[in-house]
Tab-separated table of C-alpha atoms and ligand atoms in Angstrom:
chain	number	residue	atom	x	y	z
A	1	MET	CA	-17.762	16.796	6.150
A	2	ARG	CA	-14.835	18.775	4.772
A	3	ILE	CA	-12.181	16.209	3.936
A	4	LEU	CA	-8.507	16.501	3.087
A	5	LEU	CA	-7.840	13.802	0.519
A	6	THR	CA	-4.145	13.142	0.008
A	7	GLY	CA	-3.203	11.612	-3.332
A	8	GLY	CA	-6.547	12.768	-4.704
A	9	ALA	CA	-5.196	13.018	-8.253
A	10	GLY	CA	-4.208	9.334	-8.202
A	11	TYR	CA	-6.166	6.245	-9.171
A	12	ILE	CA	-7.897	5.432	-5.880
A	13	GLY	CA	-8.035	9.056	-4.696
A	14	SER	CA	-9.738	10.406	-7.833
A	15	HIS	CA	-12.550	7.830	-7.782
A	16	THR	CA	-12.973	8.310	-4.038
A	17	THR	CA	-13.162	12.087	-4.487
A	18	LEU	CA	-16.081	11.722	-6.848
A	19	THR	CA	-17.994	9.335	-4.587
A	20	LEU	CA	-17.518	11.602	-1.564
A	21	LEU	CA	-18.661	14.670	-3.515
A	22	GLU	CA	-21.726	12.788	-4.732
A	23	HIS	CA	-22.613	12.139	-1.094
A	24	GLY	CA	-22.449	15.782	-0.117
A	25	HIS	CA	-18.934	15.960	1.305
A	26	GLU	CA	-16.457	18.724	0.457
A	27	ILE	CA	-12.996	17.771	-0.747
A	28	VAL	CA	-9.619	19.471	-0.593
A	29	ILE	CA	-6.830	17.606	-2.384
A	30	VAL	CA	-3.113	17.596	-1.700
A	31	ASP	CA	-1.073	15.807	-4.336
A	32	ASP	CA	2.459	16.524	-5.540
A	33	LEU	CA	1.607	14.932	-8.928
A	34	VAL	CA	4.653	12.662	-8.767
A	35	ASN	CA	2.510	9.872	-10.257
A	36	SER	CA	-0.484	11.711	-11.693
A	37	LYS	CA	-1.429	14.483	-14.070
A	38	PRO	CA	-3.214	17.782	-13.393
A	39	SER	CA	-5.748	16.974	-16.134
A	40	VAL	CA	-7.302	14.449	-13.722
A	41	LEU	CA	-8.712	17.494	-11.949
A	42	ASP	CA	-10.325	18.774	-15.156
A	43	ARG	CA	-12.114	15.442	-15.518
A	44	LEU	CA	-13.140	15.370	-11.867
A	45	GLU	CA	-14.493	18.905	-11.942
A	46	ALA	CA	-16.470	18.208	-15.125
A	47	LEU	CA	-17.985	15.030	-13.669
A	48	ALA	CA	-18.790	16.618	-10.326
A	49	ALA	CA	-19.808	19.980	-11.829
A	50	THR	CA	-17.960	21.770	-9.070
A	51	ARG	CA	-14.542	23.254	-8.421
A	52	ILE	CA	-12.180	21.056	-6.439
A	53	PRO	CA	-9.231	22.722	-4.705
A	54	LEU	CA	-5.936	20.998	-5.564
A	55	HIS	CA	-2.818	21.950	-3.592
A	56	VAL	CA	0.289	20.724	-5.368
A	57	PHE	CA	2.958	20.010	-2.789
A	58	ASP	CA	4.709	17.143	-1.065
A	59	LEU	CA	2.992	16.139	2.179
A	60	ARG	CA	6.377	16.059	3.839
A	61	ASP	CA	6.437	19.858	3.627
A	62	GLU	CA	5.196	20.363	7.191
A	63	ASP	CA	4.975	24.155	6.952
A	64	ARG	CA	2.723	24.091	3.900
A	65	LEU	CA	0.604	21.350	5.381
A	66	ASP	CA	0.227	23.258	8.632
A	67	ALA	CA	-0.770	26.397	6.725
A	68	LEU	CA	-3.368	24.413	4.786
A	69	PHE	CA	-4.860	22.969	7.978
A	70	ALA	CA	-4.943	26.502	9.441
A	71	GLN	CA	-6.746	27.818	6.370
A	72	GLU	CA	-9.280	24.978	5.928
A	73	ARG	CA	-11.642	23.798	8.639
A	74	LEU	CA	-11.185	20.090	8.107
A	75	ASP	CA	-13.334	17.351	9.637
A	76	ALA	CA	-11.396	14.355	8.360
A	77	VAL	CA	-8.374	13.165	6.417
A	78	MET	CA	-8.209	10.374	3.852
A	79	HIS	CA	-4.610	9.424	3.276
A	80	CYS	CA	-4.292	7.844	-0.170
A	81	ALA	CA	-0.986	9.466	-1.206
A	82	GLY	CA	1.983	7.199	-1.652
A	83	LEU	CA	4.288	5.415	-4.046
A	84	LYS	CA	2.948	2.043	-5.098
A	85	ALA	CA	5.333	0.129	-7.348
A	86	VAL	CA	6.307	-2.929	-5.332
A	87	GLY	CA	9.358	-3.808	-7.489
A	88	ASP	CA	10.528	-0.206	-7.503
A	89	SER	CA	10.449	-0.206	-3.701
A	90	VAL	CA	13.008	-3.033	-3.686
A	91	THR	CA	15.472	-1.004	-5.754
A	92	ARG	CA	14.915	2.339	-3.969
A	93	PRO	CA	13.674	1.436	-0.507
A	94	LEU	CA	14.759	4.675	1.146
A	95	ASP	CA	12.464	6.717	-1.114
A	96	TYR	CA	9.514	4.533	-0.103
A	97	TYR	CA	10.270	4.559	3.613
A	98	ARG	CA	10.878	8.314	3.607
A	99	ASN	CA	7.854	9.201	1.524
A	100	HIS	CA	5.384	6.989	3.353
A	101	LEU	CA	6.623	7.458	6.911
A	102	ASP	CA	7.447	11.168	6.722
A	103	SER	CA	4.129	11.951	4.997
A	104	THR	CA	2.259	10.164	7.758
A	105	PHE	CA	4.258	11.892	10.534
A	106	SER	CA	3.568	15.205	8.890
A	107	LEU	CA	-0.174	14.505	8.624
A	108	LEU	CA	-0.480	13.258	12.195
A	109	THR	CA	1.337	16.352	13.474
A	110	ALA	CA	-0.967	18.701	11.567
A	111	MET	CA	-4.060	16.763	12.660
A	112	ALA	CA	-3.017	16.978	16.314
A	113	ARG	CA	-2.247	20.697	16.097
A	114	HIS	CA	-5.554	21.493	14.430
A	115	GLY	CA	-7.822	19.082	16.273
A	116	VAL	CA	-8.734	16.830	13.329
A	117	SER	CA	-9.613	13.413	14.683
A	118	ARG	CA	-10.849	11.253	11.791
A	119	LEU	CA	-8.455	9.404	9.516
A	120	VAL	CA	-8.966	6.793	6.804
A	121	PHE	CA	-5.729	5.191	5.607
A	122	SER	CA	-4.971	3.344	2.349
A	123	SER	CA	-3.409	0.125	3.527
A	124	SER	CA	-3.036	-3.042	1.496
A	125	ALA	CA	-3.581	-6.785	1.539
A	126	THR	CA	0.187	-6.976	1.273
A	127	VAL	CA	0.326	-6.683	5.115
A	128	TYR	CA	-0.853	-10.316	5.360
A	129	GLY	CA	2.553	-11.454	4.059
A	130	GLU	CA	3.091	-14.820	2.453
A	131	ASN	CA	1.730	-17.274	4.972
A	132	ALA	CA	-1.651	-16.008	6.158
A	133	PRO	CA	-4.413	-18.602	5.771
A	134	LEU	CA	-6.946	-17.748	3.050
A	135	PRO	CA	-9.310	-16.027	3.098
A	136	CYS	CA	-7.346	-13.332	4.968
A	137	GLN	CA	-8.935	-12.108	8.183
A	138	GLU	CA	-8.137	-8.794	9.797
A	139	ASP	CA	-7.093	-10.349	13.103
A	140	HIS	CA	-4.286	-12.353	11.498
A	141	ARG	CA	-0.929	-11.891	13.274
A	142	PRO	CA	1.868	-11.241	12.807
A	143	LEU	CA	1.528	-8.832	9.941
A	144	SER	CA	4.486	-9.034	7.591
A	145	ALA	CA	5.509	-8.013	4.116
A	146	THR	CA	7.865	-9.144	1.397
A	147	SER	CA	8.850	-5.731	0.038
A	148	PRO	CA	9.850	-2.342	1.424
A	149	TYR	CA	6.552	-1.042	0.000
A	150	GLY	CA	4.590	-3.565	2.042
A	151	GLN	CA	6.797	-3.043	5.065
A	152	THR	CA	5.865	0.661	5.126
A	153	LYS	CA	2.177	-0.332	5.236
A	154	VAL	CA	2.820	-2.671	8.185
A	155	MET	CA	4.772	0.075	9.967
A	156	ILE	CA	2.191	2.773	9.315
A	157	GLU	CA	-0.656	0.537	10.505
A	158	GLN	CA	1.277	0.042	13.748
A	159	LEU	CA	2.114	3.739	14.027
A	160	LEU	CA	-1.503	4.788	13.503
A	161	THR	CA	-2.744	2.172	15.966
A	162	ASP	CA	-0.308	3.392	18.644
A	163	VAL	CA	-1.056	7.071	18.066
A	164	ALA	CA	-4.824	6.491	18.047
A	165	ALA	CA	-4.609	4.531	21.308
A	166	ALA	CA	-2.778	7.454	22.918
A	167	THR	CA	-4.889	10.281	21.487
A	168	ASP	CA	-8.252	11.095	22.953
A	169	GLY	CA	-10.936	11.028	20.282
A	170	LEU	CA	-8.718	10.033	17.353
A	171	LYS	CA	-10.369	7.381	15.160
A	172	VAL	CA	-8.540	5.591	12.361
A	173	ALA	CA	-9.799	3.128	9.747
A	174	LEU	CA	-7.100	1.020	8.089
A	175	LEU	CA	-8.494	-0.070	4.732
A	176	ARG	CA	-6.716	-3.108	3.340
A	177	TYR	CA	-7.426	-3.106	-0.377
A	178	PHE	CA	-7.011	-6.359	-2.250
A	179	ASN	CA	-6.525	-5.839	-6.028
A	180	PRO	CA	-8.302	-2.640	-7.145
A	181	VAL	CA	-9.129	-2.584	-10.864
A	182	GLY	CA	-11.778	-1.040	-13.124
A	183	ALA	CA	-12.607	2.562	-13.865
A	184	HIS	CA	-15.369	5.131	-13.536
A	185	PRO	CA	-18.390	3.977	-15.595
A	186	THR	CA	-18.195	7.090	-17.827
A	187	GLY	CA	-14.703	6.138	-19.000
A	188	GLN	CA	-13.491	9.556	-17.863
A	189	LEU	CA	-11.398	8.348	-14.906
A	190	GLY	CA	-9.193	5.285	-14.720
A	191	GLU	CA	-5.798	3.864	-13.930
A	192	ASP	CA	-2.992	5.551	-15.866
A	193	PRO	CA	0.284	3.787	-15.080
A	194	GLN	CA	3.480	5.476	-16.217
A	195	GLY	CA	5.647	3.183	-18.366
A	196	THR	CA	4.921	-0.520	-18.814
A	197	PRO	CA	2.289	-1.657	-16.303
A	198	ASN	CA	3.362	-4.108	-13.602
A	199	ASN	CA	-0.178	-5.161	-12.718
A	200	LEU	CA	-2.331	-7.572	-14.630
A	201	MET	CA	-5.451	-5.551	-15.493
A	202	PRO	CA	-3.691	-2.475	-16.930
A	203	PHE	CA	-1.344	-4.795	-18.834
A	204	ILE	CA	-4.267	-6.661	-20.432
A	205	ALA	CA	-5.980	-3.346	-21.222
A	206	GLN	CA	-2.882	-2.084	-23.024
A	207	VAL	CA	-2.650	-5.315	-25.039
A	208	ALA	CA	-6.304	-4.855	-26.004
A	209	VAL	CA	-5.734	-1.280	-27.153
A	210	GLY	CA	-2.605	-2.233	-29.112
A	211	ARG	CA	0.022	-0.546	-26.935
A	212	LEU	CA	1.570	-3.909	-25.923
A	213	ASP	CA	1.918	-6.983	-28.132
A	214	ARG	CA	0.863	-9.774	-25.767
A	215	LEU	CA	0.222	-10.732	-22.187
A	216	ARG	CA	2.837	-12.833	-20.459
A	217	ILE	CA	1.147	-15.102	-17.944
A	218	PHE	CA	3.521	-15.563	-15.034
A	219	GLY	CA	3.207	-19.287	-14.379
A	220	ALA	CA	0.503	-21.853	-15.141
A	221	ASP	CA	1.714	-24.440	-12.643
A	222	TYR	CA	0.287	-23.016	-9.416
A	223	PRO	CA	-1.945	-25.160	-7.210
A	224	THR	CA	-5.020	-23.176	-8.308
A	225	LYS	CA	-8.163	-24.000	-10.318
A	226	ASP	CA	-6.432	-23.601	-13.707
A	227	GLY	CA	-2.781	-23.323	-12.669
A	228	THR	CA	-2.584	-19.507	-12.980
A	229	GLY	CA	-2.419	-17.094	-10.042
A	230	GLU	CA	-5.652	-16.199	-8.278
A	231	ARG	CA	-6.464	-12.801	-6.788
A	232	ASP	CA	-9.388	-10.952	-5.245
A	233	TYR	CA	-10.004	-8.172	-7.784
A	234	ILE	CA	-12.230	-5.356	-6.570
A	235	HIS	CA	-13.819	-2.578	-8.602
A	236	VAL	CA	-12.315	0.820	-7.807
A	237	MET	CA	-15.851	2.258	-7.393
A	238	ASP	CA	-16.450	-0.315	-4.657
A	239	VAL	CA	-13.163	0.752	-3.049
A	240	ALA	CA	-14.431	4.354	-3.216
A	241	THR	CA	-17.702	3.387	-1.525
A	242	GLY	CA	-15.675	1.571	1.122
A	243	HIS	CA	-13.994	4.881	1.994
A	244	LEU	CA	-17.351	6.597	2.295
A	245	ARG	CA	-18.734	3.902	4.599
A	246	ALA	CA	-15.573	3.837	6.718
A	247	LEU	CA	-15.702	7.611	7.148
A	248	GLU	CA	-19.348	7.509	8.180
A	249	HIS	CA	-18.600	4.715	10.665
A	250	LEU	CA	-15.573	6.277	12.383
A	251	ASP	CA	-17.381	8.143	15.154
A	252	ALA	CA	-19.298	5.017	16.206
A	253	MET	CA	-16.241	2.776	16.099
A	254	PRO	CA	-15.545	1.386	19.568
A	255	GLU	CA	-11.804	1.012	19.016
A	256	PRO	CA	-9.467	3.907	18.211
A	257	ALA	CA	-8.043	2.077	15.173
A	258	ARG	CA	-9.506	-0.815	13.233
A	259	ALA	CA	-8.575	-2.660	10.030
A	260	PHE	CA	-11.087	-3.575	7.312
A	261	ASN	CA	-10.518	-5.729	4.235
A	262	LEU	CA	-11.863	-4.255	1.017
A	263	GLY	CA	-12.259	-7.280	-1.226
A	264	THR	CA	-15.041	-9.315	-2.780
A	265	GLY	CA	-14.274	-12.713	-1.245
A	266	THR	CA	-14.078	-14.217	-4.753
A	267	ALA	CA	-10.857	-15.472	-6.334
A	268	THR	CA	-10.278	-14.958	-10.070
A	269	SER	CA	-7.408	-16.548	-11.980
A	270	VAL	CA	-5.271	-14.832	-14.613
A	271	LEU	CA	-6.976	-16.910	-17.325
A	272	GLN	CA	-10.429	-16.040	-15.989
A	273	LEU	CA	-9.613	-12.324	-15.968
A	274	LEU	CA	-8.205	-12.567	-19.490
A	275	GLY	CA	-11.377	-14.372	-20.639
A	276	ALA	CA	-13.593	-11.716	-19.054
A	277	PHE	CA	-11.587	-8.959	-20.736
A	278	GLU	CA	-11.864	-10.708	-24.103
A	279	ARG	CA	-15.642	-10.729	-23.664
A	280	ALA	CA	-15.578	-7.035	-22.760
A	281	CYS	CA	-13.492	-5.915	-25.735
A	282	GLY	CA	-14.998	-8.437	-28.144
A	283	ARG	CA	-11.844	-10.132	-29.386
A	284	ARG	CA	-9.162	-12.660	-28.492
A	285	LEU	CA	-6.007	-11.273	-26.911
A	286	SER	CA	-2.547	-12.625	-27.613
A	287	HIS	CA	-0.861	-14.293	-24.630
A	288	GLU	CA	1.803	-16.807	-23.675
A	289	VAL	CA	2.773	-18.613	-20.499
A	290	VAL	CA	6.203	-17.686	-19.121
A	291	PRO	CA	7.910	-18.709	-15.846
A	292	ARG	CA	6.544	-17.537	-12.493
A	293	ARG	CA	7.334	-13.983	-11.388
A	294	PRO	CA	9.626	-14.111	-8.342
A	295	GLY	CA	7.816	-13.144	-5.150
A	296	ASP	CA	4.292	-13.956	-6.399
A	297	VAL	CA	2.012	-16.014	-4.177
A	298	PRO	CA	-0.271	-18.622	-5.799
A	299	ALA	CA	-3.465	-17.047	-4.498
A	300	ASN	CA	-4.849	-14.254	-2.395
A	301	LEU	CA	-8.370	-13.732	-1.120
A	302	ALA	CA	-10.173	-11.456	1.342
A	303	ASP	CA	-12.646	-12.375	3.980
A	304	PRO	CA	-14.833	-9.264	3.609
A	305	ARG	CA	-17.282	-10.068	6.424
A	306	ARG	CA	-16.043	-7.452	8.891
A	307	ALA	CA	-16.680	-4.639	6.427
A	308	HIS	CA	-20.129	-6.118	5.670
A	309	ASP	CA	-21.044	-6.460	9.321
A	310	GLU	CA	-19.569	-3.278	10.739
A	311	LEU	CA	-19.494	-0.793	7.853
A	312	GLY	CA	-22.591	-2.021	6.046
A	313	TRP	CA	-20.425	-2.179	2.917
A	314	ARG	CA	-20.115	-4.824	0.299
A	315	ALA	CA	-18.535	-4.942	-3.150
A	316	VAL	CA	-21.300	-4.984	-5.744
A	317	HIS	CA	-19.399	-5.151	-9.052
A	318	GLY	CA	-18.246	-8.457	-10.544
A	319	ILE	CA	-15.369	-9.251	-12.826
A	320	ASP	CA	-17.298	-8.615	-16.095
A	321	ARG	CA	-18.172	-5.113	-14.975
A	322	MET	CA	-14.565	-4.498	-13.876
A	323	CYS	CA	-13.354	-5.463	-17.352
A	324	ALA	CA	-16.090	-3.552	-19.215
A	325	ASP	CA	-15.319	-0.344	-17.306
A	326	THR	CA	-11.556	-0.776	-17.727
A	327	TRP	CA	-12.036	-1.295	-21.453
A	328	ARG	CA	-14.245	1.794	-21.779
A	329	TRP	CA	-11.567	3.889	-20.028
A	330	GLN	CA	-8.668	2.383	-22.007
A	331	SER	CA	-10.376	2.556	-25.409
A	332	GLN	CA	-11.496	6.162	-24.850
A	333	ASN	CA	-8.087	7.158	-23.465
A	334	PRO	CA	-5.548	4.900	-25.193
A	335	THR	CA	-2.595	6.883	-23.853
A	336	GLY	CA	-4.163	7.787	-20.506
A	337	TYR	CA	-4.894	11.289	-19.251
A	338	PRO	CA	-3.966	14.133	-21.595
A	339	ASP	CA	-1.226	16.630	-20.804
A	340	ARG	CA	-2.789	19.946	-19.968
B	1	NAD	P1	-1.503	6.464	-7.428
B	1	NAD	O1	-0.038	6.504	-7.678
B	1	NAD	O2	-2.401	6.474	-8.600
B	1	NAD	O3	-1.924	7.667	-6.468
B	1	NAD	C1	-1.137	8.097	-5.402
B	1	NAD	C2	-1.020	9.615	-5.489
B	1	NAD	O4	-0.215	10.083	-4.402
B	1	NAD	C3	-0.370	10.098	-6.776
B	1	NAD	O5	-1.238	11.009	-7.421
B	1	NAD	C4	0.923	10.759	-6.319
B	1	NAD	O6	1.244	11.874	-7.133
B	1	NAD	C5	0.607	11.149	-4.876
B	1	NAD	N1	1.745	11.238	-3.956
B	1	NAD	C6	2.720	10.302	-3.738
B	1	NAD	N2	3.555	10.729	-2.778
B	1	NAD	C7	3.109	11.952	-2.365
B	1	NAD	C8	3.544	12.877	-1.376
B	1	NAD	N3	4.623	12.648	-0.620
B	1	NAD	N4	2.855	14.029	-1.235
B	1	NAD	C9	1.763	14.282	-1.987
B	1	NAD	N5	1.303	13.437	-2.928
B	1	NAD	C10	1.958	12.280	-3.111
B	1	NAD	O7	-1.779	5.183	-6.499
B	1	NAD	P2	-3.181	4.530	-6.108
B	1	NAD	O8	-3.321	3.251	-6.834
B	1	NAD	O9	-4.243	5.550	-6.221
B	1	NAD	O10	-2.902	4.157	-4.589
B	1	NAD	C11	-3.367	4.978	-3.540
B	1	NAD	C12	-2.982	4.357	-2.212
B	1	NAD	O11	-3.554	3.073	-2.126
B	1	NAD	C13	-1.467	4.174	-2.019
B	1	NAD	O12	-1.145	4.445	-0.687
B	1	NAD	C14	-1.269	2.717	-2.326
B	1	NAD	O13	-0.159	2.205	-1.637
B	1	NAD	C15	-2.561	2.121	-1.806
B	1	NAD	N6	-2.910	0.836	-2.439
B	1	NAD	C16	-3.066	0.772	-3.795
B	1	NAD	C17	-3.373	-0.445	-4.410
B	1	NAD	C18	-3.514	-0.557	-5.908
B	1	NAD	O14	-3.392	-1.674	-6.430
B	1	NAD	N7	-3.780	0.518	-6.633
B	1	NAD	C19	-3.537	-1.589	-3.611
B	1	NAD	C20	-3.400	-1.484	-2.233
B	1	NAD	C21	-3.089	-0.249	-1.665
B	2	WQD	C1	-1.984	-10.395	-10.365
B	2	WQD	C2	-1.779	-11.774	-10.982
B	2	WQD	C3	0.514	-12.295	-11.450
B	2	WQD	C4	1.062	-9.249	-14.556
B	2	WQD	C5	0.326	-6.195	-6.554
B	2	WQD	C6	1.084	-5.813	-5.310
B	2	WQD	C7	0.146	-5.623	-4.151
B	2	WQD	C8	-0.993	-4.650	-4.480
B	2	WQD	C9	-1.590	-4.890	-5.825
B	2	WQD	C10	-0.587	-2.480	-3.473
B	2	WQD	C11	-0.577	-12.531	-10.414
B	2	WQD	C12	-0.281	-12.210	-12.731
B	2	WQD	C13	0.536	-10.060	-13.568
B	2	WQD	C14	1.397	-9.814	-15.817
B	2	WQD	C15	0.645	-11.957	-15.005
B	2	WQD	N1	-0.571	-3.288	-4.499
B	2	WQD	N2	0.329	-11.379	-13.784
B	2	WQD	N3	1.164	-11.146	-15.985
B	2	WQD	O1	0.882	-9.165	-7.544
B	2	WQD	O2	-1.464	-9.529	-6.651
B	2	WQD	O3	-0.383	-7.395	-6.287
B	2	WQD	O4	-0.600	-5.132	-6.832
B	2	WQD	O5	-0.677	-2.627	-2.315
B	2	WQD	O6	0.896	-5.204	-3.066
B	2	WQD	O7	2.028	-6.836	-5.040
B	2	WQD	O8	-1.115	-7.976	-8.577
B	2	WQD	O9	-1.807	-7.384	-10.848
B	2	WQD	O10	0.661	-7.616	-10.350
B	2	WQD	O11	-0.768	-9.657	-10.415
B	2	WQD	O12	0.470	-13.155	-15.220
B	2	WQD	O13	1.889	-9.149	-16.722
B	2	WQD	O14	-1.493	-11.600	-12.380
B	2	WQD	O15	1.462	-13.330	-11.498
B	2	WQD	O16	-0.917	-13.881	-10.370
B	2	WQD	P1	-0.453	-8.631	-7.252
B	2	WQD	P2	-0.730	-8.065	-10.098
């Protein structure tokens, strides 16, 4: 298939691009590079040994998007573009609502005009809110969120579900990622956060490479196995394979829109992840326990059975592999992607 991948220069989009190319699909990327660098494309093209068209513009530019759809004969869209800093979304909510909603309106309009009827959307476990029983199951209602970022995911899931129900032939997979971490096994692609990382794995990786002095563990008094927060970390290459399987499944999907958890079903604590990273990089990493981070839940965990049963997908990489690949990426690229 010829696929428009939005946000293809970003963390999830770049790894997904490579997996789709390896399986014989053709990729066209739209990314405005607001949170990524053009040198990602150099890496991708070298790994894939092919040229990958990158169109640098904001998806909200409906005229440019329409022209691109007119020029390319697209079979599907994967919508990974978006802003993703949860805390940032609390301080500038309008930017998040406008970016996420307007981008999706713009895409849906172009898809309708040009007869493209397959869509895979990057949703998030954040739509389960604070009170869903664990492990999270896709049928849980009501969906809710504790940040404007998460609220946009809830709204877009609803929007896509409504539009798919009303549009003959339109099929939408809503992929709810849990905590994507890890990097491409070559160390050539990885997560490259701008500024100080908010998320645990990139923070640990930057401590290991000497960019940050120590990890601050946000609370060791949670009702979890060792008192630190537990999450369902999933290797980004497994997330990429999840996109491939979802795409291949769309035509056979009985419902117009359906949600799938992308998680492992295994909970890992902050201390366990730190221990695994220490094994990967071969040394102890400085850390201290500090008070809980406001808004954090004690634990989160996916029930991944629907994706197993219906997509034939399962996560295959464990926590040691996630840390080893992250370390390879971080140690080979201590300051992230180069400027071109
Ligand atoms: P990322 O920031 O690395 O990639 C997103 C890309 O989208 C960036 O390259 C950015 O430049 C681009 N972009 C943003 N707004 C755009 C716009 N209006 N037009 C064109 N391009 C635009 O983020 P990521 O980690 O790759 O996340 C991808 C998607 O997955 C996002 O929708 C995010 O909300 C979702 N998600 C991510 C995680 C995670 O932990 N990484 C978890 C759950 C869901
Ligand atoms: C994991 C654990 C922290 C940093 C966030 C978003 C979520 C999703 C993924 C997109 C928690 C602890 C962290 C640190 C720490 N994104 N921690 N020290 O909070 O599960 O999810 O990213 O959809 O929406 O909320 O991930 O990596 O920030 O935290 O102790 O410096 O690590 O308290 O227990 P989180 P995280």
